[in-house]
Coordinates of C-alpha atoms in Angstrom, one line a residue:
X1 CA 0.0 0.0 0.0
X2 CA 2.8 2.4 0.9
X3 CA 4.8 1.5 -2.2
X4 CA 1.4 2.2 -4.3
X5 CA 0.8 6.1 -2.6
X6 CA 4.6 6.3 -3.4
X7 CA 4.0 5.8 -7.0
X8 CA 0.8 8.3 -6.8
X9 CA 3.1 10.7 -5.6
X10 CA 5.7 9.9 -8.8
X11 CA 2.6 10.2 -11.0
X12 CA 1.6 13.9 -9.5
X13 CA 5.2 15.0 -10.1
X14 CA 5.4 13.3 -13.3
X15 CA 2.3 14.3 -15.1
X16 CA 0.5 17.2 -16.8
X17 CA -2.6 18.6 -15.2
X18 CA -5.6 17.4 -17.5
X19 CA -7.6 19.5 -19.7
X20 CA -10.7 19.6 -18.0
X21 CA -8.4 21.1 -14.5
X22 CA -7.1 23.7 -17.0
X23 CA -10.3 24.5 -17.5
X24 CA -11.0 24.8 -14.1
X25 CA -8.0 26.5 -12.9
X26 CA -8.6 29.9 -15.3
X27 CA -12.4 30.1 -14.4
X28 CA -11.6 30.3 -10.7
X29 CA -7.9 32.3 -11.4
X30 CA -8.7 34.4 -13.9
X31 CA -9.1 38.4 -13.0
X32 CA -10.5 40.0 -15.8
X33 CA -14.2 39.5 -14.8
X34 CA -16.2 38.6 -11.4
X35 CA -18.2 35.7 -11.0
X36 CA -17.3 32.1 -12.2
X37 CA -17.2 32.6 -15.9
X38 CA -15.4 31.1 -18.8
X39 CA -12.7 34.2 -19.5
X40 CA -12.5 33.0 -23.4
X41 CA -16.2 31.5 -23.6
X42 CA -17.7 28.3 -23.0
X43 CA -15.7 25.0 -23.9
X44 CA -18.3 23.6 -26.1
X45 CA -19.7 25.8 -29.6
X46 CA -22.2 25.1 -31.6
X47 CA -22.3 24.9 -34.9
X48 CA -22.4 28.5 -36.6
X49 CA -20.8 29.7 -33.3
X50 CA -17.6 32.0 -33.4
X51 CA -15.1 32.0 -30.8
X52 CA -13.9 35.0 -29.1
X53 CA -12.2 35.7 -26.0
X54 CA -15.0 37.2 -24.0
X55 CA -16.7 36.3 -20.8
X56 CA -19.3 34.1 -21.5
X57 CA -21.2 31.8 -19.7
X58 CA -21.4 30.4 -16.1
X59 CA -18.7 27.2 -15.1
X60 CA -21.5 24.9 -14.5
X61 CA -20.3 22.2 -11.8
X62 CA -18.4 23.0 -7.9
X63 CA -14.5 24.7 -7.8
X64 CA -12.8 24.0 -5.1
X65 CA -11.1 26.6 -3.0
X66 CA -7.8 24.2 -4.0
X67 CA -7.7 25.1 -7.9
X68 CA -6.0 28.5 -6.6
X69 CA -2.7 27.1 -8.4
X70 CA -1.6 24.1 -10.5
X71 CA 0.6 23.0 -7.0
X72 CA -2.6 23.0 -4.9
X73 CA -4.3 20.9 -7.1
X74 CA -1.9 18.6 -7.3
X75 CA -1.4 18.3 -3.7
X76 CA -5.2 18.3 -3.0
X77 CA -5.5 15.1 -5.5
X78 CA -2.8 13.6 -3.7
X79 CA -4.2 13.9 -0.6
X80 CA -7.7 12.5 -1.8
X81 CA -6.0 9.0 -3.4
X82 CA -4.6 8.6 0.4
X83 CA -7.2 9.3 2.2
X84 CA -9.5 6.9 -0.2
X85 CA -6.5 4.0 -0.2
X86 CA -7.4 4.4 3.9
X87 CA -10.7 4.8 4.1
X88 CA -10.5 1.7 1.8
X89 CA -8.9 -0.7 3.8
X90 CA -10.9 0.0 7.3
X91 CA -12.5 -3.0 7.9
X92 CA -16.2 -2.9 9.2
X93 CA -16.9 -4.3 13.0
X94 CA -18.9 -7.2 11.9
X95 CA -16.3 -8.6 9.2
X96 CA -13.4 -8.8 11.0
X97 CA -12.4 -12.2 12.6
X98 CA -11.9 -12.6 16.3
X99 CA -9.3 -10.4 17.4
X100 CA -9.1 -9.6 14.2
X101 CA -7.2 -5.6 13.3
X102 CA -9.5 -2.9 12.0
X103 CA -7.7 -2.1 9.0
X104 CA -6.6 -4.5 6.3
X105 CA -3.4 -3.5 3.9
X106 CA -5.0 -5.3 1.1
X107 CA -8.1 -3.4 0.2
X108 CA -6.1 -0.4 0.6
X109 CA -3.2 -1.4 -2.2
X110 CA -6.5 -2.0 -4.3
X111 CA -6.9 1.1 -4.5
X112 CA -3.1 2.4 -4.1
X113 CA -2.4 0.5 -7.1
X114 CA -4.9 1.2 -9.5
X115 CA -3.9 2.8 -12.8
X116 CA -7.3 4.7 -13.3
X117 CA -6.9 6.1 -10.3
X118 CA -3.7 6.8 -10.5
X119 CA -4.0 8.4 -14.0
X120 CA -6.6 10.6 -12.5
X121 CA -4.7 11.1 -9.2
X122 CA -1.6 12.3 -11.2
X123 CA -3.6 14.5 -13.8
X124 CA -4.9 16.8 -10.9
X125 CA -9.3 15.3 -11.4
X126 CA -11.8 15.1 -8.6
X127 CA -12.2 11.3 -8.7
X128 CA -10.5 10.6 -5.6
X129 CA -11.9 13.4 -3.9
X130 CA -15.8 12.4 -5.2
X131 CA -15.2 8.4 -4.4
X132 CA -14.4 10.1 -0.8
X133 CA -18.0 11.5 -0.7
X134 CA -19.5 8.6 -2.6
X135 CA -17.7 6.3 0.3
X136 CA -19.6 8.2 3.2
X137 CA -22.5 6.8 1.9
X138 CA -22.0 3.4 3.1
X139 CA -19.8 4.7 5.8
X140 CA -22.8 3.5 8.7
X141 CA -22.2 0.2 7.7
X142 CA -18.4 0.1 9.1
X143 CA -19.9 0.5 12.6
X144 CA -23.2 -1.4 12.7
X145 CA -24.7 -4.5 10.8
X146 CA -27.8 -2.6 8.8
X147 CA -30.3 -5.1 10.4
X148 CA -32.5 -2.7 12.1
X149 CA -35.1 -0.5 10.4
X150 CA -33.7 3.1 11.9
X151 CA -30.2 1.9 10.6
X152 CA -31.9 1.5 6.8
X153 CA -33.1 4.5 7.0
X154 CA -30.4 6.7 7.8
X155 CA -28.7 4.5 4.7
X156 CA -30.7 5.3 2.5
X157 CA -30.7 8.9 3.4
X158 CA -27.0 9.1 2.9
X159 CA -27.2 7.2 -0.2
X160 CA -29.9 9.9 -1.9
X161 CA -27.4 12.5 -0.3
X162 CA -24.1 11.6 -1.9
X163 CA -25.6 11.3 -5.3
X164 CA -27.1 14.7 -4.7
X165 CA -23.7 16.0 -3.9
X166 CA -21.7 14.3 -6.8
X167 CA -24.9 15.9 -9.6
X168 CA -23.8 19.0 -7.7
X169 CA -20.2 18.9 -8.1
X170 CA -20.7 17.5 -12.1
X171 CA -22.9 20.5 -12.7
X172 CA -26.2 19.2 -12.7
X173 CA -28.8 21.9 -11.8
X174 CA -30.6 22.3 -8.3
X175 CA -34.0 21.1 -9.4
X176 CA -32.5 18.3 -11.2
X177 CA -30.5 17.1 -8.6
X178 CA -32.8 17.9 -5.9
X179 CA -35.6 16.1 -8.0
X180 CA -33.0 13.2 -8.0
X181 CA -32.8 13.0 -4.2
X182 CA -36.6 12.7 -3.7
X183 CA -36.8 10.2 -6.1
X184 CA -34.0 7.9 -4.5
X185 CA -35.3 8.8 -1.2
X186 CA -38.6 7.9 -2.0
X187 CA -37.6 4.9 -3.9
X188 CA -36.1 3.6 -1.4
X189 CA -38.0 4.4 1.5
X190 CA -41.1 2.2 -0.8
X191 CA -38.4 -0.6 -0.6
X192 CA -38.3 -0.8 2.8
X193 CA -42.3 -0.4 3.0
X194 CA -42.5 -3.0 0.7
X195 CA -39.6 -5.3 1.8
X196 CA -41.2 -5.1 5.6
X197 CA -44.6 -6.0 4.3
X198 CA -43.5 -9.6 2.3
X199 CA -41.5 -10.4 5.1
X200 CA -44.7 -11.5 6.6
X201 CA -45.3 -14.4 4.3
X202 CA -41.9 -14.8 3.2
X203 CA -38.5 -15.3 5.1
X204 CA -36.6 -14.0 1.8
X205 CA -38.7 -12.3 -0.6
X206 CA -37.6 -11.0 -3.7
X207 CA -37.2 -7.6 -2.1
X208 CA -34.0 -9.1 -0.4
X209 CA -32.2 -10.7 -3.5
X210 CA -29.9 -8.4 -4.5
X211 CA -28.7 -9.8 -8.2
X212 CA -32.4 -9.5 -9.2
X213 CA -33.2 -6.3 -7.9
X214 CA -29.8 -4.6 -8.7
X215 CA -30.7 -5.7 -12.7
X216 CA -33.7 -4.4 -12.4
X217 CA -32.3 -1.3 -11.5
X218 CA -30.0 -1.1 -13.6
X219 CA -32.2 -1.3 -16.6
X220 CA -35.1 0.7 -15.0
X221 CA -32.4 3.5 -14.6
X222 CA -31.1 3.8 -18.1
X223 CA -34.6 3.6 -19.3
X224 CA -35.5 6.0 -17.1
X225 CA -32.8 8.3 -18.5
X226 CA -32.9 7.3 -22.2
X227 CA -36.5 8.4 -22.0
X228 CA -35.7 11.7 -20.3
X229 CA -32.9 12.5 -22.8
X230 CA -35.4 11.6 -25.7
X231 CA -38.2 14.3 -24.6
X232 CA -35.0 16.8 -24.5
X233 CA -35.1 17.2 -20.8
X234 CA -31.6 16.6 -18.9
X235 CA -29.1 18.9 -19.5
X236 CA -26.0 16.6 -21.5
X237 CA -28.8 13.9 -21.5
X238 CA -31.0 15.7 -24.0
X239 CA -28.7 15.1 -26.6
X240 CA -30.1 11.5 -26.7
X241 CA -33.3 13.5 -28.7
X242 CA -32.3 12.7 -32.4
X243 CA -29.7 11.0 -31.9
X244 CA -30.9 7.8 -30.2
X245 CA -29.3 5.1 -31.6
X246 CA -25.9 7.0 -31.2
X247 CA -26.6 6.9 -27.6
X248 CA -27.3 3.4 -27.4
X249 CA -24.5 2.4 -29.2
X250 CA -22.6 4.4 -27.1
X251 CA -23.8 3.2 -23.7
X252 CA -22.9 -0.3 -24.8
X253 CA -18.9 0.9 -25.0
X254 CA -19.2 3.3 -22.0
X255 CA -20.1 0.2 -19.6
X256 CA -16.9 -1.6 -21.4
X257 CA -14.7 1.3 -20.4
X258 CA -16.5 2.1 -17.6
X259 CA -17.2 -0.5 -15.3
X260 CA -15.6 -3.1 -16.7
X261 CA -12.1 -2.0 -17.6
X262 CA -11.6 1.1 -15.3
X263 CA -13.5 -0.4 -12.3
X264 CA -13.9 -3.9 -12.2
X265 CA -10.2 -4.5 -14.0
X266 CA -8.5 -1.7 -12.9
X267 CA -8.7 -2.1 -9.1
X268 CA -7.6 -5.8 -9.3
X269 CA -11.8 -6.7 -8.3
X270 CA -12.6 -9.4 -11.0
X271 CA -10.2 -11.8 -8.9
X272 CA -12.6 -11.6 -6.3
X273 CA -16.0 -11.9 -7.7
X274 CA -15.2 -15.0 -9.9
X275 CA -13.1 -16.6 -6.4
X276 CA -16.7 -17.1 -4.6
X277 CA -18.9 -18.9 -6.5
X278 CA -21.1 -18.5 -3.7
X279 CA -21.6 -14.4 -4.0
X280 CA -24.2 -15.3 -6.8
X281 CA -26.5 -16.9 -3.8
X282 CA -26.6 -13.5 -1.8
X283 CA -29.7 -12.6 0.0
X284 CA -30.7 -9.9 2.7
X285 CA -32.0 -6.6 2.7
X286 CA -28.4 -4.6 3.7
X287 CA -26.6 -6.4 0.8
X288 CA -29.8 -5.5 -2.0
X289 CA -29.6 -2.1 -0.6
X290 CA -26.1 -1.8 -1.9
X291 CA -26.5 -3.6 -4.5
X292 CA -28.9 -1.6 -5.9
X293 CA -26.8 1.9 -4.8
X294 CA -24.3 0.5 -7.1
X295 CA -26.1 -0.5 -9.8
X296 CA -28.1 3.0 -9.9
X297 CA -24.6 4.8 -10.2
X298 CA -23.1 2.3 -12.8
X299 CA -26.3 3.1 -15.1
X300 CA -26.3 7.0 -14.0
X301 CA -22.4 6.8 -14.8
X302 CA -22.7 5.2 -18.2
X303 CA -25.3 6.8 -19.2
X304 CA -23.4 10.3 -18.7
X305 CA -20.2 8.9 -20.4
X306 CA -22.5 7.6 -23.6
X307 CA -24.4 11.4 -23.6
X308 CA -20.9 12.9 -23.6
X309 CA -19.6 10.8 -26.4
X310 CA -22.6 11.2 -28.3
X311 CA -22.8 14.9 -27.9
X312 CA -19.1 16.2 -28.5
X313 CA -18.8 13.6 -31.7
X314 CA -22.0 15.7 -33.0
X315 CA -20.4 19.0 -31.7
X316 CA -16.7 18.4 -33.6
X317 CA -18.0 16.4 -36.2
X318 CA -16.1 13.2 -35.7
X319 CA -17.4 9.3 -36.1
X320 CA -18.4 8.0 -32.0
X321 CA -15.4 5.6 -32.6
X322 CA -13.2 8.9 -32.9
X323 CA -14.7 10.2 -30.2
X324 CA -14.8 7.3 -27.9
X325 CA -10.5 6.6 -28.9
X326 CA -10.4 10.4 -27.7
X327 CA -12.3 10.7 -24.6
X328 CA -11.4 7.1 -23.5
X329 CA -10.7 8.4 -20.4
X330 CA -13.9 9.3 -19.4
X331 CA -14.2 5.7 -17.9
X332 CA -12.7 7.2 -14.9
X333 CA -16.1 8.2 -13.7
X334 CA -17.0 5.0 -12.7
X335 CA -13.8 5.1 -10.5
X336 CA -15.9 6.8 -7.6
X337 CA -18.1 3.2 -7.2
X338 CA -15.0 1.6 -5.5
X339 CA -16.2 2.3 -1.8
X340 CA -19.5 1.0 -2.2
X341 CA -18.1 -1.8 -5.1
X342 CA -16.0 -3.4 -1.7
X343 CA -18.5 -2.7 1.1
X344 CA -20.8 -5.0 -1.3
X345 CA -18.0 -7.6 -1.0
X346 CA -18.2 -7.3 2.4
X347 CA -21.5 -7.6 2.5
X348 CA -22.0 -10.7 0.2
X349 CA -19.3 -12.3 2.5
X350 CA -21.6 -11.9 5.1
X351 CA -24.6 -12.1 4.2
X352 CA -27.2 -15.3 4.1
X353 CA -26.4 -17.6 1.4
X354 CA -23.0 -16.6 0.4
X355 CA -20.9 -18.0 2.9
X356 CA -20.1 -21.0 5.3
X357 CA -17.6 -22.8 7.4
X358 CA -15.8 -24.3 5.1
X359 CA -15.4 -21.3 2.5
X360 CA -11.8 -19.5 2.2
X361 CA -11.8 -16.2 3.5
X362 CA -12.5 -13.3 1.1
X363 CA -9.7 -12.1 1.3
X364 CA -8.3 -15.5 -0.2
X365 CA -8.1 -15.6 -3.7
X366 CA -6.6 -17.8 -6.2
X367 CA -3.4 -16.8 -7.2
X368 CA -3.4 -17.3 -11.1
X369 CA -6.0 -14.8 -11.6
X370 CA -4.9 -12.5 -9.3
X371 CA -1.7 -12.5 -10.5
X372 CA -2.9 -12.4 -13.8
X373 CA -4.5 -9.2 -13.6
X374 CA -1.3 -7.5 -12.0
X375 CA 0.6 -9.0 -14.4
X376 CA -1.7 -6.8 -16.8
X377 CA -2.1 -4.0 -14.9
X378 CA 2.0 -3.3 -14.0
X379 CA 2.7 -1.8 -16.8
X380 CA 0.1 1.0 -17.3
X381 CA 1.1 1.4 -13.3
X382 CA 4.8 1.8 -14.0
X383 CA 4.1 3.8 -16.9
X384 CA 1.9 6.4 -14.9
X385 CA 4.1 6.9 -12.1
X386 CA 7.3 7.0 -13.8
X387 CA 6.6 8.7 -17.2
X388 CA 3.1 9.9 -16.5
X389 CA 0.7 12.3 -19.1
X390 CA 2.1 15.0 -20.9
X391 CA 0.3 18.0 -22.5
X392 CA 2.1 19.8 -25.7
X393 CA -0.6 22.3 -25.1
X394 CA 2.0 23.2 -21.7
X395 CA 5.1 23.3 -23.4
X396 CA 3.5 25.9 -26.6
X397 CA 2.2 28.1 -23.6
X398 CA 5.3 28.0 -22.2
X399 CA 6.9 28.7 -25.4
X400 CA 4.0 31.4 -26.3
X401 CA 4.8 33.0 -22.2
X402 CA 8.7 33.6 -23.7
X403 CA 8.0 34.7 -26.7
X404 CA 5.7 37.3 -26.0
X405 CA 6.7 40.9 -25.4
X406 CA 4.2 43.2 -26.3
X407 CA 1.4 44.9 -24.8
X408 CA -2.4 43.1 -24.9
X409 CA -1.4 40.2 -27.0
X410 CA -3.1 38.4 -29.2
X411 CA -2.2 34.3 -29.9
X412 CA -4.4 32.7 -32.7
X413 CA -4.9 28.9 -32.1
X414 CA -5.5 26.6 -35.2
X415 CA -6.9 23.3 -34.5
X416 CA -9.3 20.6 -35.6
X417 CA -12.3 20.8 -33.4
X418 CA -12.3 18.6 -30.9
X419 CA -10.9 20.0 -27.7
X420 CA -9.5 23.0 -29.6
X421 CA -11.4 25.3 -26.8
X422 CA -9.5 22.5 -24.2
X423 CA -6.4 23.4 -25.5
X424 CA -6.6 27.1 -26.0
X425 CA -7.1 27.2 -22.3
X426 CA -4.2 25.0 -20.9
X427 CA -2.4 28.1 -23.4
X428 CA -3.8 30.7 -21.1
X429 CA -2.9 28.5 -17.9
X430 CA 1.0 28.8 -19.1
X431 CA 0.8 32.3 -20.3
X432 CA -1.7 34.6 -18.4
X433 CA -3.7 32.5 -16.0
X434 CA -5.0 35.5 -13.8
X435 CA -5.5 37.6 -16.7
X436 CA -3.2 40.6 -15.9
X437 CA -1.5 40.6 -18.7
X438 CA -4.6 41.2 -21.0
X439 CA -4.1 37.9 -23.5
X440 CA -6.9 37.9 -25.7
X441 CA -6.5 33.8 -27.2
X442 CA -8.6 33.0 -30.4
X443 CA -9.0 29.8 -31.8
X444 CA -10.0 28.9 -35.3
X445 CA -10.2 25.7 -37.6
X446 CA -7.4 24.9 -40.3
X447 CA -10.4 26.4 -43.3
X448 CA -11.4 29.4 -41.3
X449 CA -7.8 30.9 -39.9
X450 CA -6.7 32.1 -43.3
X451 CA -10.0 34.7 -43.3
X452 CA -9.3 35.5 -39.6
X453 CA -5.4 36.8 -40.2
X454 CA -6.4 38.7 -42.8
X455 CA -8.9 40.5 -40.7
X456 CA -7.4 40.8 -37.7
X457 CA -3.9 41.5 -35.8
X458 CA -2.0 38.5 -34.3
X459 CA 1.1 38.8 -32.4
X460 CA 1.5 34.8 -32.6
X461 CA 0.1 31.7 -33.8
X462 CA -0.1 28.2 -32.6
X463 CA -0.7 25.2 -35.1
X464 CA -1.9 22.1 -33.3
X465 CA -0.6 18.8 -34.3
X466 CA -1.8 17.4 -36.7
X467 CA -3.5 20.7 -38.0
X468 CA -2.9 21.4 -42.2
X469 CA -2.6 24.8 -42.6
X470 CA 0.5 26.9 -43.8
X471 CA 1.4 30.7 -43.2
X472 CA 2.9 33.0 -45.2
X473 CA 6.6 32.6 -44.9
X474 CA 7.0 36.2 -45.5
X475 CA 4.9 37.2 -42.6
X476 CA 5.5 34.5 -40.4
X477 CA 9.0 33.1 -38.8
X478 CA 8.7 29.7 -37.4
X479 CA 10.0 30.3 -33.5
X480 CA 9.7 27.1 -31.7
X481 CA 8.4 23.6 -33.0
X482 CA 8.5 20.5 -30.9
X483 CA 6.9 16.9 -31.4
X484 CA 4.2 16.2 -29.1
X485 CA 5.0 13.7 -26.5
X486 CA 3.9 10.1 -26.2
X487 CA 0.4 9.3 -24.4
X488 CA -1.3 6.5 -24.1
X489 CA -4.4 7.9 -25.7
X490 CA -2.2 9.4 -29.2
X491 CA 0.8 6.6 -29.2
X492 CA 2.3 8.8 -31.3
X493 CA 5.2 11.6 -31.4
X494 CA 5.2 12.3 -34.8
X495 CA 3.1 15.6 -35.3
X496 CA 4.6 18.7 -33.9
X497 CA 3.1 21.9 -32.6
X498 CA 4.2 25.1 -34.2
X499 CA 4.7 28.6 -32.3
X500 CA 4.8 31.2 -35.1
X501 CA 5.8 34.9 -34.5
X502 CA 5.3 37.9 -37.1
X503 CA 8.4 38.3 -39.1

């Protein structure tokens, strides 16, 4: 576990902040206008739209007080991975063997060790730091056993809680996420009601089989959602009006990347699940209740990450394959399940059904799998924490911060569409993150820069890799071009990125 927050640490020194933290960093940093607003406009432009560096539209989602500088969020995301890789291995009251310690070293390197984590811990995101408030949640059920009513309750009043935090923090809207609470509070209070009421005739109803009523859930959720999206209500969601077979197909991929590769396969958990046969026999009304938590979130999560692919491939132009290679990372999202994910292994340890006498430990797991999957995972470990993510948007502003000399400058960025408006920011982060100096940043496809220089003064311009455009060698002198370096999501170096100055 030590050795894994070790290699966290590596990966925060190592890595580029990520785009969206760029983002983040200049709405809260910036000086030129009060209020949370994007200083260069809105991240995302329809089409028709023309981009210009003026204050436009609210940030939509919670700052912290941490994104004051690029060091504080870094040290604020390293703080969040080990407090989770704790928090993980506390070991509740009722699960521990006689004499047994409180905390177990092994849950925690779960987490420690994870390279979707760690990618996210070393990139400066809020995963660790949402999976934290996710995690209080189910954090009643490391002190008592769930089996009275009162102790239900307050469960699943901390459940509806910590989803309406998390909408918060994403950006939903009060009524939305308000209208979100009721409706899990209210779902599951009926639960109860109606789990309390067949207990009477039946010692295990099918209120209290948590495989059956997590599916169920799981389904009922993304219907629910799909159908919301469809009638154009739901913020991202009503993308899914028009474009519904998109969505689908997209939510089918999102679960792959998701829950299956980022959560299930990246913290080691598959091992686990497929060790205890016996987990499939699970019954009782604590271990359904988490269950079903889960499964809620896993369909929320997907269906966010398919309504995100969906809407930017329609908003740059690009096929949903495109897309999805390009926002592959998105699958961090589901990252923030892992609290719940291993109190419901806990739980199904425990619970009727799933365990006796003569069955291992949980804990216990058979080596060749186990050692399989770290076998796979290693690599994408060691390369996180000793080469980590680079940005060449950091190194142009850098370049762009050097070069410039001149009063109220102006930097034209040509790029393809997607995350062009991503980019332009990290540019500001390097160059004028509170604003003082007055940048004004444009950006501006390959086909419509040409009509833009002639129009207007530039006192430099940045061609994106992989952008086709050439300037006028006898306007332009090339000052600085370097290739862009090696990520797991471009496995390339090839393209360059150009700074141009006027000659």
């Amino acid at each position: 576990m030590v050795l894994g927050l070790l290699l966290n640490g590596l990966a925060v020194l190592n890595s580029d902040l990520g785009l969206d933290v760029h983002v983040r960093l200049n709405v809260a940093n910036d000086n030129s206008n009060d209020g949370d607003d994007y200083p260069w406009g809105p991240t995302r432009w329809s089409e028709g739209d023309i981009q210009s560096p003026a204050p436009s539209g609210e940030y939509d989602g919670y700052i912290g007080p941490w994104y004051s500088s690029q060091f504080a969020v870094g040290v604020v995301s390293l703080l969040g991975i080990i407090g989770l890789s704790l928090l993980a291995g506390y070991v509740p009251f009722w699960r521990r063997e006689p004499a047994g310690a409180a905390f177990n070293p092994m849950w925690s390197a779960l987490v420690a060790w994870s390279p979707c984590l760690m990618f996210a811990t070393g990139r400066g995101y809020d995963e660790a730091i949402l999976a934290l408030i996710l995690g209080c949640s189910i954090s009643w059920l490391w002190f008592v056993d769930g089996s009275k009513v009162r102790h239900l309750r307050l469960g699943i009043l901390m459940m509806a809680t910590s989803i309406l935090c998390v909408l918060g923090w994403k950006g939903f809207g009060p009524l939305a996420s308000l209208l979100v609470w009721i409706l899990v509070l209210a779902t599951g209070m009926l639960w109860l009601t109606l789990d309390g009421y067949l207990s009477r005739s039946n010692d295990m109803p099918m209120t209290q089989r948590p495989w059956v009523m997590s599916s169920a859930s799981f389904a009922l959720t993304l219907l629910a959602i799909t159908a919301t999206g469809a009638l154009g209500y739901g913020g991202t969601f009503s993308v899914v009006q028009g474009n519904l077979g998109t969505f689908l197909l997209s939510i089918i991929f999102a679960f792959l990347d998701g829950i299956v590769l980022f959560l299930i396969v990246g913290f080691c958990l598959w091992p686990f699940i497929i060790s205890n046969p016996s987990l499939r026999n699970a019954r009782g009304r604590v271990v359904t209740m988490v269950a079903v938590f889960c499964a809620v979130l896993a369909a929320g999560i997907v269906a966010y990450i398919g309504a995100l692919w969906t809407l930017e491939s329609n908003l740059w132009g690009i096929s949903l394959v495109q897309c999805m290679m390009l926002l592959g990372n998105n699958g961090r999202y589901a990252t923030i399940l892992v609290l719940p994910l291993l109190m419901l292994l806990h739980l199904c340890h425990q619970s009727e059904g799933a365990s006796s006498a003569s069955e291992p430990p949980l804990q216990h797991v058979p080596a060749k799998p186990l050692l399989l999957t770290v076998l796979l995972l290693l690599p994408l470990v060691m390369f996180t924490s000793f080469h980590g993510q680079q940005l060449w948007q950091e190194d142009a502003g850098g370049a762009l911060s050097d070069a410039l000399d001149v009063e109220n400058p102006t930097v034209l960025l040509i790029a393809d569409n997607s995350l062009a408006m991503h980019s332009l920011y990290v540019l500001k982060t390097e160059a004028d993150l509170s604003g003082d100096l007055n940048l004004s940043g444009y950006w501006r496809t390959p086909n419509d820069a040409l009509s833009f220089l002639n129009s207007t003064s530039v006192d430099a311009v940045i061609i994106a890799p992989g952008a086709d455009f050439d300037l006028d060698d006898d306007l332009w002198v090339q000052e600085t071009a370097e290739a862009s370096p090696f990520t797991l999501s471009s496995w390339s170096t090839s393209d360059k990125w150009v700074l141009y100055l006027p000659s």
